[in-house]
GROMACS .gro file of C-alpha atoms in nm:
model
  185
    1MET     CA    1  -4.782  -6.596   1.693
    2ASN     CA    2  -4.802  -6.683   1.317
    3GLU     CA    3  -5.106  -6.467   1.207
    4ILE     CA    4  -5.222  -6.465   0.844
    5ILE     CA    5  -5.422  -6.162   0.782
    6PRO     CA    6  -5.632  -6.104   0.479
    7ALA     CA    7  -5.527  -5.742   0.351
    8ILE     CA    8  -5.824  -5.544   0.199
    9LEU     CA    9  -5.712  -5.239  -0.014
   10PRO     CA   10  -6.073  -5.097  -0.114
   11LYS     CA   11  -6.169  -4.867  -0.408
   12ASP     CA   12  -6.461  -4.737  -0.241
   13VAL     CA   13  -6.764  -4.810   0.040
   14LYS     CA   14  -6.902  -5.066  -0.168
   15ASP     CA   15  -6.569  -5.246  -0.242
   16LEU     CA   16  -6.467  -5.267   0.127
   17GLU     CA   17  -6.794  -5.421   0.239
   18THR     CA   18  -6.818  -5.682  -0.055
   19LYS     CA   19  -6.462  -5.786   0.003
   20ALA     CA   20  -6.504  -5.806   0.384
   21GLY     CA   21  -6.808  -5.995   0.344
   22GLN     CA   22  -6.623  -6.258   0.148
   23LEU     CA   23  -6.401  -6.360   0.390
   24PRO     CA   24  -6.439  -6.690   0.532
   25PRO     CA   25  -6.645  -6.645   0.862
   26GLU     CA   26  -6.354  -6.788   1.082
   27ILE     CA   27  -6.122  -6.503   1.001
   28PRO     CA   28  -6.111  -6.308   1.341
   29PHE     CA   29  -5.897  -6.010   1.217
   30VAL     CA   30  -5.852  -5.804   0.898
   31HIS     CA   31  -5.592  -5.520   0.784
   32LEU     CA   32  -5.694  -5.236   0.611
   33ASP     CA   33  -5.526  -5.031   0.373
   34VAL     CA   34  -5.576  -4.645   0.406
   35LEU     CA   35  -5.468  -4.419   0.137
   36GLU     CA   36  -5.564  -4.051   0.121
   37GLU     CA   37  -5.897  -4.116   0.057
   38ASP     CA   38  -6.150  -4.174   0.351
   39ILE     CA   39  -6.298  -4.520   0.277
   40TRP     CA   40  -6.475  -4.669   0.556
   41ALA     CA   41  -6.770  -4.901   0.642
   42PRO     CA   42  -6.813  -5.065   0.955
   43ILE     CA   43  -6.723  -5.474   0.933
   44ASN     CA   44  -6.812  -5.738   1.137
   45LYS     CA   45  -6.444  -5.834   1.228
   46ASP     CA   46  -6.153  -5.691   1.436
   47PHE     CA   47  -5.927  -5.511   1.212
   48GLU     CA   48  -5.576  -5.298   1.195
   49ALA     CA   49  -5.540  -4.995   0.968
   50HIS     CA   50  -5.237  -4.938   0.778
   51LEU     CA   51  -5.194  -4.549   0.750
   52MET     CA   52  -5.054  -4.511   0.415
   53VAL     CA   53  -5.108  -4.126   0.412
   54GLU     CA   54  -4.877  -3.828   0.431
   55ASN     CA   55  -4.997  -3.718   0.764
   56PRO     CA   56  -5.110  -4.031   0.982
   57SER     CA   57  -5.135  -3.820   1.296
   58GLN     CA   58  -5.440  -3.627   1.161
   59ILE     CA   59  -5.649  -3.945   1.098
   60ILE     CA   60  -5.519  -4.166   1.355
   61ASP     CA   61  -5.790  -4.052   1.632
   62LYS     CA   62  -6.078  -4.117   1.359
   63TRP     CA   63  -5.949  -4.466   1.325
   64THR     CA   64  -5.910  -4.526   1.670
   65GLU     CA   65  -6.273  -4.469   1.721
   66ARG     CA   66  -6.392  -4.692   1.426
   67GLY     CA   67  -6.229  -4.975   1.643
   68ALA     CA   68  -5.918  -5.042   1.480
   69LYS     CA   69  -5.759  -5.271   1.743
   70ARG     CA   70  -5.363  -5.167   1.591
   71ILE     CA   71  -5.245  -4.909   1.384
   72ILE     CA   72  -4.972  -4.902   1.155
   73VAL     CA   73  -4.774  -4.566   1.068
   74HIS     CA   74  -4.461  -4.509   0.887
   75SER     CA   75  -4.354  -4.211   1.110
   76LEU     CA   76  -4.392  -4.157   1.479
   77GLY     CA   77  -4.531  -3.835   1.652
   78GLY     CA   78  -4.680  -3.717   1.934
   79SER     CA   79  -5.042  -3.857   1.836
   80THR     CA   80  -4.924  -4.202   1.805
   81ALA     CA   81  -4.788  -4.201   2.172
   82LYS     CA   82  -5.126  -4.097   2.324
   83PHE     CA   83  -5.310  -4.409   2.191
   84ARG     CA   84  -5.037  -4.643   2.262
   85GLY     CA   85  -5.209  -4.884   2.533
   86GLN     CA   86  -5.521  -4.803   2.404
   87ILE     CA   87  -5.444  -4.983   2.081
   88GLU     CA   88  -5.124  -5.151   1.947
   89ILE     CA   89  -4.907  -4.926   1.746
   90GLY     CA   90  -4.679  -5.056   1.467
   91LEU     CA   91  -4.383  -4.894   1.288
   92GLY     CA   92  -4.424  -4.954   0.897
   93VAL     CA   93  -4.081  -4.980   0.753
   94GLU     CA   94  -4.038  -4.951   0.361
   95LEU     CA   95  -3.757  -5.196   0.206
   96ASP     CA   96  -3.524  -4.887   0.146
   97VAL     CA   97  -3.504  -4.801   0.515
   98PRO     CA   98  -3.212  -4.903   0.656
   99LEU     CA   99  -3.316  -5.118   0.985
  100GLU     CA  100  -3.039  -4.949   1.219
  101GLU     CA  101  -3.273  -4.632   1.173
  102ILE     CA  102  -3.531  -4.785   1.335
  103PHE     CA  103  -3.364  -4.962   1.607
  104PRO     CA  104  -3.405  -4.627   1.851
  105LEU     CA  105  -3.779  -4.615   1.783
  106VAL     CA  106  -3.841  -5.013   1.888
  107SER     CA  107  -3.924  -4.886   2.237
  108GLU     CA  108  -4.213  -4.661   2.126
  109VAL     CA  109  -4.415  -4.921   1.918
  110ASP     CA  110  -4.558  -5.247   2.001
  111PHE     CA  111  -4.472  -5.414   1.671
  112ILE     CA  112  -4.261  -5.361   1.360
  113HIS     CA  113  -4.445  -5.384   1.004
  114LEU     CA  114  -4.205  -5.466   0.738
  115MET     CA  115  -4.266  -5.372   0.376
  116SER     CA  116  -4.160  -5.671   0.137
  117ILE     CA  117  -4.243  -5.491  -0.165
  118ALA     CA  118  -4.070  -5.193  -0.315
  119GLU     CA  119  -4.391  -4.982  -0.392
  120MET     CA  120  -4.650  -4.965  -0.137
  121GLY     CA  121  -5.051  -4.894  -0.228
  122GLY     CA  122  -5.130  -5.200  -0.486
  123GLN     CA  123  -5.174  -5.592  -0.446
  124GLY     CA  124  -5.018  -5.853  -0.636
  125ARG     CA  125  -4.650  -5.714  -0.645
  126PRO     CA  126  -4.355  -5.985  -0.614
  127LEU     CA  127  -4.201  -6.043  -0.288
  128ASN     CA  128  -3.861  -5.867  -0.266
  129GLU     CA  129  -3.631  -6.155  -0.165
  130ALA     CA  130  -3.421  -5.910   0.095
  131ILE     CA  131  -3.717  -5.917   0.330
  132PHE     CA  132  -3.572  -6.271   0.486
  133ASP     CA  133  -3.248  -6.125   0.590
  134ARG     CA  134  -3.433  -5.796   0.728
  135ILE     CA  135  -3.675  -6.056   0.931
  136LYS     CA  136  -3.360  -6.241   1.080
  137LYS     CA  137  -3.200  -5.925   1.145
  138LEU     CA  138  -3.490  -5.791   1.373
  139LYS     CA  139  -3.553  -6.107   1.531
  140GLU     CA  140  -3.182  -6.158   1.613
  141LYS     CA  141  -3.137  -5.786   1.783
  142PHE     CA  142  -3.531  -5.795   1.946
  143PRO     CA  143  -3.642  -6.167   1.980
  144HIS     CA  144  -3.957  -6.055   2.152
  145LEU     CA  145  -4.077  -5.793   1.915
  146PRO     CA  146  -4.361  -5.933   1.699
  147ILE     CA  147  -4.280  -5.861   1.308
  148SER     CA  148  -4.562  -5.810   1.042
  149VAL     CA  149  -4.483  -5.883   0.681
  150ASP     CA  150  -4.684  -5.713   0.407
  151GLY     CA  151  -4.679  -5.746   0.023
  152GLY     CA  152  -4.569  -6.010  -0.212
  153ILE     CA  153  -4.685  -6.292   0.026
  154SER     CA  154  -4.799  -6.636  -0.146
  155LEU     CA  155  -4.812  -6.997  -0.132
  156ASP     CA  156  -4.476  -7.028  -0.264
  157ASN     CA  157  -4.312  -6.821   0.024
  158PHE     CA  158  -4.533  -6.789   0.322
  159LYS     CA  159  -4.379  -7.060   0.525
  160GLN     CA  160  -4.040  -6.931   0.454
  161LEU     CA  161  -4.132  -6.616   0.577
  162GLN     CA  162  -4.289  -6.785   0.904
  163GLU     CA  163  -3.951  -6.968   0.949
  164ALA     CA  164  -3.756  -6.653   0.922
  165GLY     CA  165  -3.927  -6.516   1.224
  166ALA     CA  166  -4.244  -6.327   1.101
  167ASP     CA  167  -4.516  -6.342   1.307
  168ARG     CA  168  -4.777  -6.190   1.115
  169LEU     CA  169  -4.794  -6.188   0.729
  170ILE     CA  170  -5.074  -5.958   0.584
  171VAL     CA  171  -5.173  -6.122   0.263
  172GLY     CA  172  -5.367  -5.957  -0.016
  173SER     CA  173  -5.420  -6.126  -0.370
  174HIS     CA  174  -5.316  -6.476  -0.279
  175PHE     CA  175  -5.520  -6.500   0.050
  176ARG     CA  176  -5.792  -6.750  -0.065
  177GLU     CA  177  -5.500  -6.987  -0.209
  178ILE     CA  178  -5.329  -6.993   0.151
  179TRP     CA  179  -5.647  -7.021   0.342
  180ASN     CA  180  -5.765  -7.311   0.143
  181SER     CA  181  -5.385  -7.483   0.176
  182LEU     CA  182  -5.422  -7.411   0.567
  183MET     CA  183  -5.755  -7.598   0.560
  184LYS     CA  184  -5.634  -7.854   0.394
  185GLU     CA  185  -5.362  -7.948   0.645
   0.00000   0.00000   0.00000
C-alpha cells in the first residue's frame, strides 16, 4: 500500500481552503485533523477525518455526510459501528496505550492509526522512536491489517517507517520535502 498522505490541521475555513489548494494536483487523498472547533469547506480531494475530539460519536455523522472516505476515532462506540461498511473506520492509538489493549478491538475496525508523537493536535513535533517496535508488533500479530502512522514523519524517517510495516504515512509539516524527494526518484 505505502500511501503518503498530507495532513491538514486548519486554523479556520480560509486556512483549510488555502492549504488544500496548495497541494499538488496529483495528490488524491488528504488527512484532516478535526479538533473541537468545526472547520469545514469542501475540498477537491478525497479525505479522511481524524476526530481528535471529546465525543466523536456526536460528529461522525456530519463528517460522513461531508464525504469522508475514512474516519479515525480514539474510542469506539455504537455510532462508529453503524458507519462501518459505508466508510473505513480506523482506531487511533496514542503512544502511551499498550497495544495489547487494542487487540480485542481489531475486528471492529478497518485499520489502526498509530500516533508517533506524544502530544496530538499540532504539527512539527519529533517522532518518538518507540513507534518502530509498535508497528512491527502490530504487523506480526495482524499482518493484513493496514497501519497508519501519524506524527513526526520527515525525510529522515519515512522510508524506515515503511520498512517497519507502516502502510500509510500521515505527513504534516514535512510533506512537501518528502513529496519532492519522491518526484525525483
